[in-house]
Tab-separated table of C-alpha atoms and ligand atoms in Angstrom:
chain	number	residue	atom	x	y	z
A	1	UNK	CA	97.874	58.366	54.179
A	2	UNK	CA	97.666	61.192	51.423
A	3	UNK	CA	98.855	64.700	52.806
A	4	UNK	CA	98.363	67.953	51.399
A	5	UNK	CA	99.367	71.420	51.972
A	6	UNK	CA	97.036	74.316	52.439
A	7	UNK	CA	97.656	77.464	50.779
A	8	UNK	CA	96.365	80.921	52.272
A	9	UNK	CA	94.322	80.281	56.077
A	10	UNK	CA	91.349	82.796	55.189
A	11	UNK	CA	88.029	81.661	55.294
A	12	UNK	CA	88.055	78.609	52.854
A	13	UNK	CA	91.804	77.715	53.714
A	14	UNK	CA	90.782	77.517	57.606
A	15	UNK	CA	87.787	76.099	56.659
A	16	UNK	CA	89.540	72.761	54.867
A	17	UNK	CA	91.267	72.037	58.009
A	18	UNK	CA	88.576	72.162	59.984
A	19	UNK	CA	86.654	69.969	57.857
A	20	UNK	CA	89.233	67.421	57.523
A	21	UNK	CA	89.329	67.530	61.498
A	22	UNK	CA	85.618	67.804	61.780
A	23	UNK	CA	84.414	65.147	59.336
A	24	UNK	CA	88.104	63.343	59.395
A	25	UNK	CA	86.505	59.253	59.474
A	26	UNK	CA	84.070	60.403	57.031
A	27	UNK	CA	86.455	61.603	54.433
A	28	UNK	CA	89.080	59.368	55.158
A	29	UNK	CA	86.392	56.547	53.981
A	30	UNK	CA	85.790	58.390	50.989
A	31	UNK	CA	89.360	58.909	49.911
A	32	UNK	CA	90.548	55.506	51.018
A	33	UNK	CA	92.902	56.723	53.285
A	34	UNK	CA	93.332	59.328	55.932
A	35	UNK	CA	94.120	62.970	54.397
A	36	UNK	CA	96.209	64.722	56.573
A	37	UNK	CA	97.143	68.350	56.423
A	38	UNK	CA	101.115	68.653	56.417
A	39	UNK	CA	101.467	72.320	56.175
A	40	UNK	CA	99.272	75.120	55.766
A	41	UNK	CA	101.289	78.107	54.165
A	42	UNK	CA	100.475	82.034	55.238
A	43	UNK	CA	102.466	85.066	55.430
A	44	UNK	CA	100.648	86.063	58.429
A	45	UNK	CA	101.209	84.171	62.485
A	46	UNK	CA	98.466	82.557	64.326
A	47	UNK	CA	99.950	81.995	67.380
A	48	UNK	CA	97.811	79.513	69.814
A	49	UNK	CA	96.352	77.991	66.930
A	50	UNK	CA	95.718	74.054	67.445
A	51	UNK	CA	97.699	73.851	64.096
A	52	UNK	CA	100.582	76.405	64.806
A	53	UNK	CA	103.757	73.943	64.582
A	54	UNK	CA	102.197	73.501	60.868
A	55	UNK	CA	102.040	76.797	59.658
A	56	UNK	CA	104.839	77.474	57.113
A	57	UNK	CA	106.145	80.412	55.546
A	58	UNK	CA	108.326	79.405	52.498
A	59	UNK	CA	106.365	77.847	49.215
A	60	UNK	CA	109.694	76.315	48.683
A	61	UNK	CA	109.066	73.803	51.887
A	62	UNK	CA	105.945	72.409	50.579
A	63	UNK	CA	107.185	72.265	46.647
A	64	UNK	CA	110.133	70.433	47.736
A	65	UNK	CA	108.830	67.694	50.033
A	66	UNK	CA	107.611	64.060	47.899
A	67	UNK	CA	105.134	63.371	50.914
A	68	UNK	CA	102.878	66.534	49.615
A	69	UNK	CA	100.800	65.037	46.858
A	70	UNK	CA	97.857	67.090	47.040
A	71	UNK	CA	98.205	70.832	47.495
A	72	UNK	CA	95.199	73.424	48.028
A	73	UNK	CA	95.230	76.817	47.033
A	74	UNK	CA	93.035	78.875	48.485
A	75	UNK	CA	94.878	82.210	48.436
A	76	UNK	CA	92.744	83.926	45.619
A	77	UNK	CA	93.873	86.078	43.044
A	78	UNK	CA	95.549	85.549	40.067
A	79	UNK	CA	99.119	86.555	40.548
A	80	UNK	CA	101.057	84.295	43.423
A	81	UNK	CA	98.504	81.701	43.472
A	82	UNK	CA	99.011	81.436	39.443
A	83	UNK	CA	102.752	80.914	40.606
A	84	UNK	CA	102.335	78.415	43.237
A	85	UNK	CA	99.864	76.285	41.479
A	86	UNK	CA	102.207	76.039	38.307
A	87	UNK	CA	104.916	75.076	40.237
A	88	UNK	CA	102.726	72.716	42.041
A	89	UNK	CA	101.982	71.006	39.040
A	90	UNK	CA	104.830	70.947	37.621
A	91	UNK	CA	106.951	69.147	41.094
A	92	UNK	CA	103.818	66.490	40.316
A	93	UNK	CA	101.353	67.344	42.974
A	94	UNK	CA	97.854	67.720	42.008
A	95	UNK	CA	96.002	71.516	42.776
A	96	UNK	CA	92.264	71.638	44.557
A	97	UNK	CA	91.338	75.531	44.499
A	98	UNK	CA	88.082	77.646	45.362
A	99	UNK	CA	90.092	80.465	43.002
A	100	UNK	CA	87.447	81.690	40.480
A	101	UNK	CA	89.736	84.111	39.420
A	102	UNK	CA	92.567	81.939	38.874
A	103	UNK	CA	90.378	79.410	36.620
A	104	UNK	CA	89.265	81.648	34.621
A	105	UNK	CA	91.957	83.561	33.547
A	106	UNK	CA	94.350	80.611	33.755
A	107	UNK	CA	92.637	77.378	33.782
A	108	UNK	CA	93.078	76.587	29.846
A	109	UNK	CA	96.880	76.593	30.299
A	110	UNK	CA	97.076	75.277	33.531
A	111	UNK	CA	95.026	72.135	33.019
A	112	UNK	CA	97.695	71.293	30.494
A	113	UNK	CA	100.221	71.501	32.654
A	114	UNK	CA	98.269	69.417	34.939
A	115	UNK	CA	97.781	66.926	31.884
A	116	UNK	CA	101.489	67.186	30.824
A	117	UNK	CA	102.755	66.062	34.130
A	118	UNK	CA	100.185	63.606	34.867
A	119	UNK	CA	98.213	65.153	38.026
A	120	UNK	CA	95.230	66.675	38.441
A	121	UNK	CA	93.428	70.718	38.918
A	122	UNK	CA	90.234	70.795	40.386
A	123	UNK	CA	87.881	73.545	40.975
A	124	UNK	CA	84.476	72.039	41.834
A	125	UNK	CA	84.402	75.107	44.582
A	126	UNK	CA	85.584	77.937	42.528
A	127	UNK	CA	81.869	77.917	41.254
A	128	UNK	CA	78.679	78.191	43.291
A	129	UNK	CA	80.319	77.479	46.617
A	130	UNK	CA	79.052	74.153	48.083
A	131	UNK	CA	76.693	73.943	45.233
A	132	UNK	CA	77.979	70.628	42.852
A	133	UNK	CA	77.240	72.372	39.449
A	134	UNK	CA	81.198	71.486	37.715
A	135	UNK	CA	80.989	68.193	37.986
A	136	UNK	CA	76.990	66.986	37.212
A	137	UNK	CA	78.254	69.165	34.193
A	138	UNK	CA	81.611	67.107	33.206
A	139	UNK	CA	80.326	64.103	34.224
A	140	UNK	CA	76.982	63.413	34.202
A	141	UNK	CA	75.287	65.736	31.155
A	142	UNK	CA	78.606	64.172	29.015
A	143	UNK	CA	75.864	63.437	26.485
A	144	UNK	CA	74.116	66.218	26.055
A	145	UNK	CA	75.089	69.062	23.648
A	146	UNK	CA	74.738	71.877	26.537
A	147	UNK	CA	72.830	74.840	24.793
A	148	UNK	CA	72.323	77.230	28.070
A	149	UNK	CA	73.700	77.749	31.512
A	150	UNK	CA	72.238	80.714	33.910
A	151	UNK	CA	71.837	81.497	37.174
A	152	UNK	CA	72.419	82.740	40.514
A	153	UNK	CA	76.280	82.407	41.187
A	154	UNK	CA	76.953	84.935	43.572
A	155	UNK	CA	76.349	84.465	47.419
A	156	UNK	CA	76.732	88.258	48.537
A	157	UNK	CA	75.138	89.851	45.562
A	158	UNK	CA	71.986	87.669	46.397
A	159	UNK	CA	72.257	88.182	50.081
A	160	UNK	CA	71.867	92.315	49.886
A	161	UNK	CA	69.225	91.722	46.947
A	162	UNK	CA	66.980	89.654	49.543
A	163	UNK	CA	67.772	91.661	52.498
A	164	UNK	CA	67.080	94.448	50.852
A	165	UNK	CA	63.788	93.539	49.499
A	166	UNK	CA	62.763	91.147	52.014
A	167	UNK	CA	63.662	92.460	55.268
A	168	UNK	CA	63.766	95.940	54.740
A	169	UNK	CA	67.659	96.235	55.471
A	170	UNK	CA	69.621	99.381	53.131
A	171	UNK	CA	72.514	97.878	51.062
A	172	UNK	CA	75.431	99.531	53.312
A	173	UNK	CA	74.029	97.211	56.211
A	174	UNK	CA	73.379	94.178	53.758
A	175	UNK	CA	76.810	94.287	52.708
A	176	UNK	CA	78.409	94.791	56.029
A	177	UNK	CA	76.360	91.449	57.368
A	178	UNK	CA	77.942	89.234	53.931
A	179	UNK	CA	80.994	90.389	54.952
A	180	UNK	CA	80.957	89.535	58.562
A	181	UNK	CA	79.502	86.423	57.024
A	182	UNK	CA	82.441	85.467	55.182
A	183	UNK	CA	80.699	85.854	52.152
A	184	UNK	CA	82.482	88.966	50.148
A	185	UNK	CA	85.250	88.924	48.218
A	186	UNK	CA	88.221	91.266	50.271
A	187	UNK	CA	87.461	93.688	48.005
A	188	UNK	CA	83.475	93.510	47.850
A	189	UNK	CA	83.286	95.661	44.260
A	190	UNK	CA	84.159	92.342	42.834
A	191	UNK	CA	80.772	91.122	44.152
A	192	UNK	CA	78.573	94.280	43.623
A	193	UNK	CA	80.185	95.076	40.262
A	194	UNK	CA	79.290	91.741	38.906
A	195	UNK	CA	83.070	90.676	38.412
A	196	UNK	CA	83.152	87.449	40.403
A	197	UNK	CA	79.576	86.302	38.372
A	198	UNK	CA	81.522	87.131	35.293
A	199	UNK	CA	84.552	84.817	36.231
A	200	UNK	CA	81.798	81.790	37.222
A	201	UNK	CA	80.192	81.891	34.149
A	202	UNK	CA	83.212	81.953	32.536
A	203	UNK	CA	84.429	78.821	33.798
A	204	UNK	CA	80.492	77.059	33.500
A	205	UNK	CA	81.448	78.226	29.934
A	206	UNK	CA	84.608	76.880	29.624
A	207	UNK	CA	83.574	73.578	30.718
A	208	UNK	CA	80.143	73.661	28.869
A	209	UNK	CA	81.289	74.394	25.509
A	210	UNK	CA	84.593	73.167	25.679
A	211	UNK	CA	86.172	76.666	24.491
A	212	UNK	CA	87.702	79.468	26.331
A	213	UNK	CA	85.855	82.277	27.389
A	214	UNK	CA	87.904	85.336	28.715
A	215	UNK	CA	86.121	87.291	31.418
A	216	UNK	CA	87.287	90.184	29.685
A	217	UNK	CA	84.946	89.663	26.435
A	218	UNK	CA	82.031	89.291	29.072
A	219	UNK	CA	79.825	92.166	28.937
A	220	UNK	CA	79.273	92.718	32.765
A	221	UNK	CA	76.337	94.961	35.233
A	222	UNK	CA	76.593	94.494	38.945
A	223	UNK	CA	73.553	95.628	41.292
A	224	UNK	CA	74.743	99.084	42.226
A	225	UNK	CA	72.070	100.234	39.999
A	226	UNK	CA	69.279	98.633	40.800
A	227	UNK	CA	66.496	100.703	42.192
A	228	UNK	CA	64.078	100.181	44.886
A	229	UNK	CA	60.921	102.000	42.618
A	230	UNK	CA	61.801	98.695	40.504
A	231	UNK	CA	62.200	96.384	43.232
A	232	UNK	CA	58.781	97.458	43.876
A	233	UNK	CA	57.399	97.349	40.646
A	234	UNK	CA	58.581	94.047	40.028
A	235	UNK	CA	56.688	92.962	42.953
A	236	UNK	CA	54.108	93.813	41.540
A	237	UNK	CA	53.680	91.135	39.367
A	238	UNK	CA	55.117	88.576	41.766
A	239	UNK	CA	58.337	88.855	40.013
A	240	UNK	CA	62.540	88.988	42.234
A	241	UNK	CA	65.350	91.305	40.504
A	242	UNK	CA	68.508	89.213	40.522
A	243	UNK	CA	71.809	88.846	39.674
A	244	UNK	CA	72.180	86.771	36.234
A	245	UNK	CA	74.922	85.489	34.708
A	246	UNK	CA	73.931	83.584	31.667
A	247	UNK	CA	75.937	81.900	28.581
A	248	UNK	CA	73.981	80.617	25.694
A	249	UNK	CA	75.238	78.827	22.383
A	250	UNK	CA	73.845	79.464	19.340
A	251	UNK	CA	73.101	76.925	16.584
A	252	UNK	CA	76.001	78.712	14.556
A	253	UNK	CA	78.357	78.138	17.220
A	254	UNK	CA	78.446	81.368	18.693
A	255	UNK	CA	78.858	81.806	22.515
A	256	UNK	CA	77.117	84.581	24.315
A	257	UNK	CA	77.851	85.549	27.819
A	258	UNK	CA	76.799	88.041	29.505
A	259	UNK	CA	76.014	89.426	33.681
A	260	UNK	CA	73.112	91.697	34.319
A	261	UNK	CA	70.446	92.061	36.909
A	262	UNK	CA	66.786	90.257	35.735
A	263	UNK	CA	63.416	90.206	36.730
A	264	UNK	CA	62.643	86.991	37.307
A	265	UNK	CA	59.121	85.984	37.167
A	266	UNK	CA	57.297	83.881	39.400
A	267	UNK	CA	57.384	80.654	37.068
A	268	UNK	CA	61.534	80.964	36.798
A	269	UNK	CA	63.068	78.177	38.704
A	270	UNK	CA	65.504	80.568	40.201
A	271	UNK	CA	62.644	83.241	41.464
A	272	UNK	CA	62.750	82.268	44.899
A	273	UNK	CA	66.801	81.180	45.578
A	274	UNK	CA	66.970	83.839	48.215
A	275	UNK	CA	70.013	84.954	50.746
A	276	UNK	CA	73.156	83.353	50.115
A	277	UNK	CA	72.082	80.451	48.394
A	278	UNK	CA	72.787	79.740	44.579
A	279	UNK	CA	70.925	78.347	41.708
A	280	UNK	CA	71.829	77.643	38.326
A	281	UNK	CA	70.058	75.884	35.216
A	282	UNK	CA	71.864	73.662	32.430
A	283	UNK	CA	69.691	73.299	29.668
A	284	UNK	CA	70.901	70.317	27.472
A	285	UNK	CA	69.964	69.011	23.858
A	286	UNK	CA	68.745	65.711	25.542
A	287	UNK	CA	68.198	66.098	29.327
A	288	UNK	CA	66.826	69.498	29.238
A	289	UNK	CA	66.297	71.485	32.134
A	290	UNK	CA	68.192	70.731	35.411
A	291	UNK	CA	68.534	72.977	38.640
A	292	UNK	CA	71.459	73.091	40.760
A	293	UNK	CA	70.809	74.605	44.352
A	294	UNK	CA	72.792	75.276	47.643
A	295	UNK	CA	74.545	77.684	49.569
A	296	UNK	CA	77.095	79.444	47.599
A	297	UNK	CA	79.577	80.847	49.908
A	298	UNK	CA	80.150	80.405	53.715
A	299	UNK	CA	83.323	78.971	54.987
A	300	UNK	CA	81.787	75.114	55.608
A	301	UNK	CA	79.732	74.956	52.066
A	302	UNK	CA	82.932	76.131	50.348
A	303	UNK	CA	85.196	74.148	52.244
A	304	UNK	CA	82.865	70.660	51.580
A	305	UNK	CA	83.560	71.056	47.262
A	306	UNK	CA	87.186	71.825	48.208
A	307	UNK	CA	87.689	68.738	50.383
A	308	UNK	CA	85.804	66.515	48.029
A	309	UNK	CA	88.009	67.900	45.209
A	310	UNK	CA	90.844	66.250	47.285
A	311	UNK	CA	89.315	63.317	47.784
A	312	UNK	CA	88.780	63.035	44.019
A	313	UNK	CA	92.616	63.829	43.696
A	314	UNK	CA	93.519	61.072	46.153
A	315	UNK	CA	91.390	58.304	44.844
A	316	UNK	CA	92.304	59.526	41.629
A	317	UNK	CA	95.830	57.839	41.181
A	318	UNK	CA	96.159	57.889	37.497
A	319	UNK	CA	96.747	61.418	37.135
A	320	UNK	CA	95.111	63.782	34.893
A	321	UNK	CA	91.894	64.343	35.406
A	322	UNK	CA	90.943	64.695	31.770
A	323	UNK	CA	89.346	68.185	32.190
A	324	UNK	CA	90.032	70.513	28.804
A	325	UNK	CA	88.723	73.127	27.145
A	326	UNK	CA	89.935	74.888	24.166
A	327	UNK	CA	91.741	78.412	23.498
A	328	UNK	CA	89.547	80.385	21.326
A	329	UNK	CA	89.234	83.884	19.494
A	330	UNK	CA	86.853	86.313	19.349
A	331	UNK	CA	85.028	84.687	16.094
A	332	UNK	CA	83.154	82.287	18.733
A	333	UNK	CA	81.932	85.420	20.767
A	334	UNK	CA	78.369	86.098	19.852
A	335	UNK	CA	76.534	89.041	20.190
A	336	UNK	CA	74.182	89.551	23.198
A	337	UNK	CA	71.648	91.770	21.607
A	338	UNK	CA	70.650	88.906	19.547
A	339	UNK	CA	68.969	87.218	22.430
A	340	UNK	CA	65.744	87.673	22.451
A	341	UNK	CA	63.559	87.913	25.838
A	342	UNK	CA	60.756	89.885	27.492
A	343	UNK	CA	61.734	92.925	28.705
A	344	UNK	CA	61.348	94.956	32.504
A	345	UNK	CA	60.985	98.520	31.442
A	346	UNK	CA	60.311	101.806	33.444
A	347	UNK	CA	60.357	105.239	31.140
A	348	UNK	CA	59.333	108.441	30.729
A	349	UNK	CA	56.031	107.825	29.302
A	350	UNK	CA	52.572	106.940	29.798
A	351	UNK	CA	50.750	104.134	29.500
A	352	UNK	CA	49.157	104.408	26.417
A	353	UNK	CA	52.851	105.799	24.337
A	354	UNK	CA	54.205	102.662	25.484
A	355	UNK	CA	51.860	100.722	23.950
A	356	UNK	CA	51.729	102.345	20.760
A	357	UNK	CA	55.600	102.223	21.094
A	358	UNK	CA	56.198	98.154	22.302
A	359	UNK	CA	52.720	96.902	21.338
A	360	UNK	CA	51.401	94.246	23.847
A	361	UNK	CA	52.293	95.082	27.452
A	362	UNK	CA	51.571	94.133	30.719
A	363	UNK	CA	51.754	97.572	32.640
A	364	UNK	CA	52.870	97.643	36.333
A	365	UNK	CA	51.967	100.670	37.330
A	366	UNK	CA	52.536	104.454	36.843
A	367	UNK	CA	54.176	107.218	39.497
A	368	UNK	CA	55.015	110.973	38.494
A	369	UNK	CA	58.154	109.958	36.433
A	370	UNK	CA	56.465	107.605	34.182
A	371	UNK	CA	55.605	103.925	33.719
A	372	UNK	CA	56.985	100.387	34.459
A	373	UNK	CA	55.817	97.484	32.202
A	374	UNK	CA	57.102	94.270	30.753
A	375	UNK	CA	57.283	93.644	26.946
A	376	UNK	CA	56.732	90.600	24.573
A	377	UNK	CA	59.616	89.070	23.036
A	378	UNK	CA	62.225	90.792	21.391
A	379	UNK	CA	65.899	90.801	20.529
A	380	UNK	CA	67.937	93.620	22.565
A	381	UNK	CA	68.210	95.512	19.007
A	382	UNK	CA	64.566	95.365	18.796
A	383	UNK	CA	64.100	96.546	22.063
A	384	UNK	CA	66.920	99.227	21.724
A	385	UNK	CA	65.618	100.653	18.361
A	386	UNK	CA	62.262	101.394	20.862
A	387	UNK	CA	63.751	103.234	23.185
A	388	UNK	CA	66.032	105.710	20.900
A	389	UNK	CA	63.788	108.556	21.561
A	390	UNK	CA	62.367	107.741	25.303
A	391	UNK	CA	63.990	108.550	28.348
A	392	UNK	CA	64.001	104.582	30.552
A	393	UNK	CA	65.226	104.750	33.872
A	394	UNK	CA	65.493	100.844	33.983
A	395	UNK	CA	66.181	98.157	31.333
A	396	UNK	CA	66.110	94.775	32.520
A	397	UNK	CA	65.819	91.140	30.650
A	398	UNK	CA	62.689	89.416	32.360
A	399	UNK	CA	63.384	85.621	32.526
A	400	UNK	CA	59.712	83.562	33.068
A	401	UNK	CA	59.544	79.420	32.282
A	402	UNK	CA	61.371	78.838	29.625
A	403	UNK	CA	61.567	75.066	29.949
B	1	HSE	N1	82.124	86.280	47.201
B	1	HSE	C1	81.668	85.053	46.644
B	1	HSE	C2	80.156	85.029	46.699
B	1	HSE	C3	82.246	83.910	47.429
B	1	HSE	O1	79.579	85.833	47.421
B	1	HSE	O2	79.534	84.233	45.999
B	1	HSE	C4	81.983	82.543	46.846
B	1	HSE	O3	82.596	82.399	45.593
């Protein structure tokens, strides 16, 4: 029997032990043993729960007792969750977390204290929820030279973009149903402002180009901005704004990340990923394209990577895990105006200035501020340099089949 500790009974904490109840012959197959939930630590009492006598308050409890060899954090945040999962490691029990945060600020330093005390930290569920994007990526593109990741990586953002423009719902409402959804973050800016994409494609980054990339050197847009005039226009030619977060590495060996809202055209593989689901596409030097879809939040989804993490960790008896990615400096961080795309652009000007300005366009339509049309190719400079002396309400990167 392998038992674990739970750490933090929110959403994804509560949902664990109600998987490994739910689904308990299933997973006990899987990890070659039954996985039994010893403690589950929170700072807050849930009297008449079915699991009361095994609610602990004191970390100290769990880091002391040899039965624990598996303990999941699921507290979030990056400040006593950093704590308990070093000390975790370093008593010699493995760490499973859903903590996006955590990874990415952390996850360079404390996979080698995993590695330096023989156990593992997994974090298939930090990224896209139930989605299995981390470990198709460790495991089986090991060949391939990865050259792009992007996609849809948050749930809530992508909920309120579809409710919005699908169902006719405002964004106050939209957000108030993700929450009550379990789908937001406890503070929900994180999800608008594009934060919690930014730490996601950090760690697909991490893992993809084996090098560190701080969520801090991320350039970052959430969907606060995004207005419905463009929603429409962009329906216009069949085409979805979402919520990217894409990291592409150059031939040089530069890395450039970045989070924005796209139009997506009809041909994009991630057009139609609606509600809370995810998507995300690994393009790599030998496989090329592959699409990775499923719900990415929701206590259930979330709790399914989580769980399987542990049963990794238990059939795993060796130890380390031999996840690693390299500390890096800012000489690796490449510049994200040198991408070059077709561009979403609405402006004060007419149709005809805006082709004499961007030369072949496909115009969406005009209204009494100006126009909306999508450009050819160019780099952001490119595109930039155009606009110096017109006044655009809306610059987005429009994303088409780029297999
Ligand atoms: N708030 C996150 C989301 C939860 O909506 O995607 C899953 O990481």
């Amino acid at each position: 029997m392998v038992k674990i500790a739970v750490l933090g009974f929110g959403v994804v904490g509560s949902g664990v032990v109600e998987l490994i109840d739910i689904n308990h012959d299933k997973i006990a197959r899987s990890a070659g043993e039954e996985v039994y939930v010893k403690y589950i630590l929170d700072i807050r009492d849930f009297k008449d729960n079915p699991y009361e006598n095994r609610f602990v308050k004191d970390f100290a409890e769990i880091e002391k007792d040899p039965e624990v060899s598996i303990v999941v954090e699921t507290i979030g945040g990056a400040r006593v969750a950093y704590d308990f999962t070093k000390r975790s490691l370093m008593a010699g029990k493995s760490v499973v977390t859903s903590n996006k945060e955590l990874v990415s600020e952390h996850g360079c330093e404390l996979l080698e204290i995993a590695a330096q005390h023989n156990v593992s930290y997994l974090f298939e569920a930090s990224v896209g929820g139930g989605v299995p994007i981390l470990r198709p990526i460790i495991s089986c593109l090991s060949a391939d030279e990865i050259e792009e990741v992007y996609g849809i990586v948050n749930g809530t953002t992508n909920y309120i973009l579809t409710s919005m423009i699908k169902d006719g719902v405002s964004f106050d409402d939209a957000l108030k149903d993700a929450q009550r959804k379990g789908y937001a973050e406890h503070d929900p800016s994180a999800d608008i402002d594009g934060i919690d994409t930014c730490r996601k494609m950090c760690i697909l980054a991490d893992l993809s180009f084996g090098k560190n990339i701080a969520p801090a050197s991320v350039p970052t847009q959430g969907i606060s901005g995004v207005d419905g005039l463009d929603v429409a226009y962009a329906q216009k030619a069949s085409a979805n704004i979402k919520l990217i977060g894409r990291t592409v590495k150059l031939p040089n060996g530069k890395i450039i990340s970045y989070v924005a809202p796209h139009v997506l055209l009809k041909d994009n593989l991630l057009a139609n990923v609606d509600g809370v689901f995810n998507g995300v596409v690994v393009r790599g030097n030998a496989t090329g394209e592959t699409m990775y879809y499923g719900k990415g939040a929701g206590k259930l989804p979330t709790a399914a990577a989580v769980v399987s993490d542990v049963i990794e960790s238990a059939k795993c008896k060796c130890g380390s895990n031999l996840i690693s990615w390299d500390m890096a400096g800012d000489e690796i961080t490449g510049e994200v105006n040198d991408l070059s795309d077709r561009w979403y652009i609405r402006a004060e000007i007419d149709a005809d200035e805006a082709s004499v300005t961007f030369g072949d366009i496909e115009v969406l339509g005009s209204d009494g501020q100006g126009t909306a049309f999508i450009t050819r190719e160019m780099t952001g400079y490119e595109c930039a340099e155009k606009l110096e002396n017109i006044n655009a309400f809306a610059v987005y990167r429009v994303l088409g089949n780029n297999a």
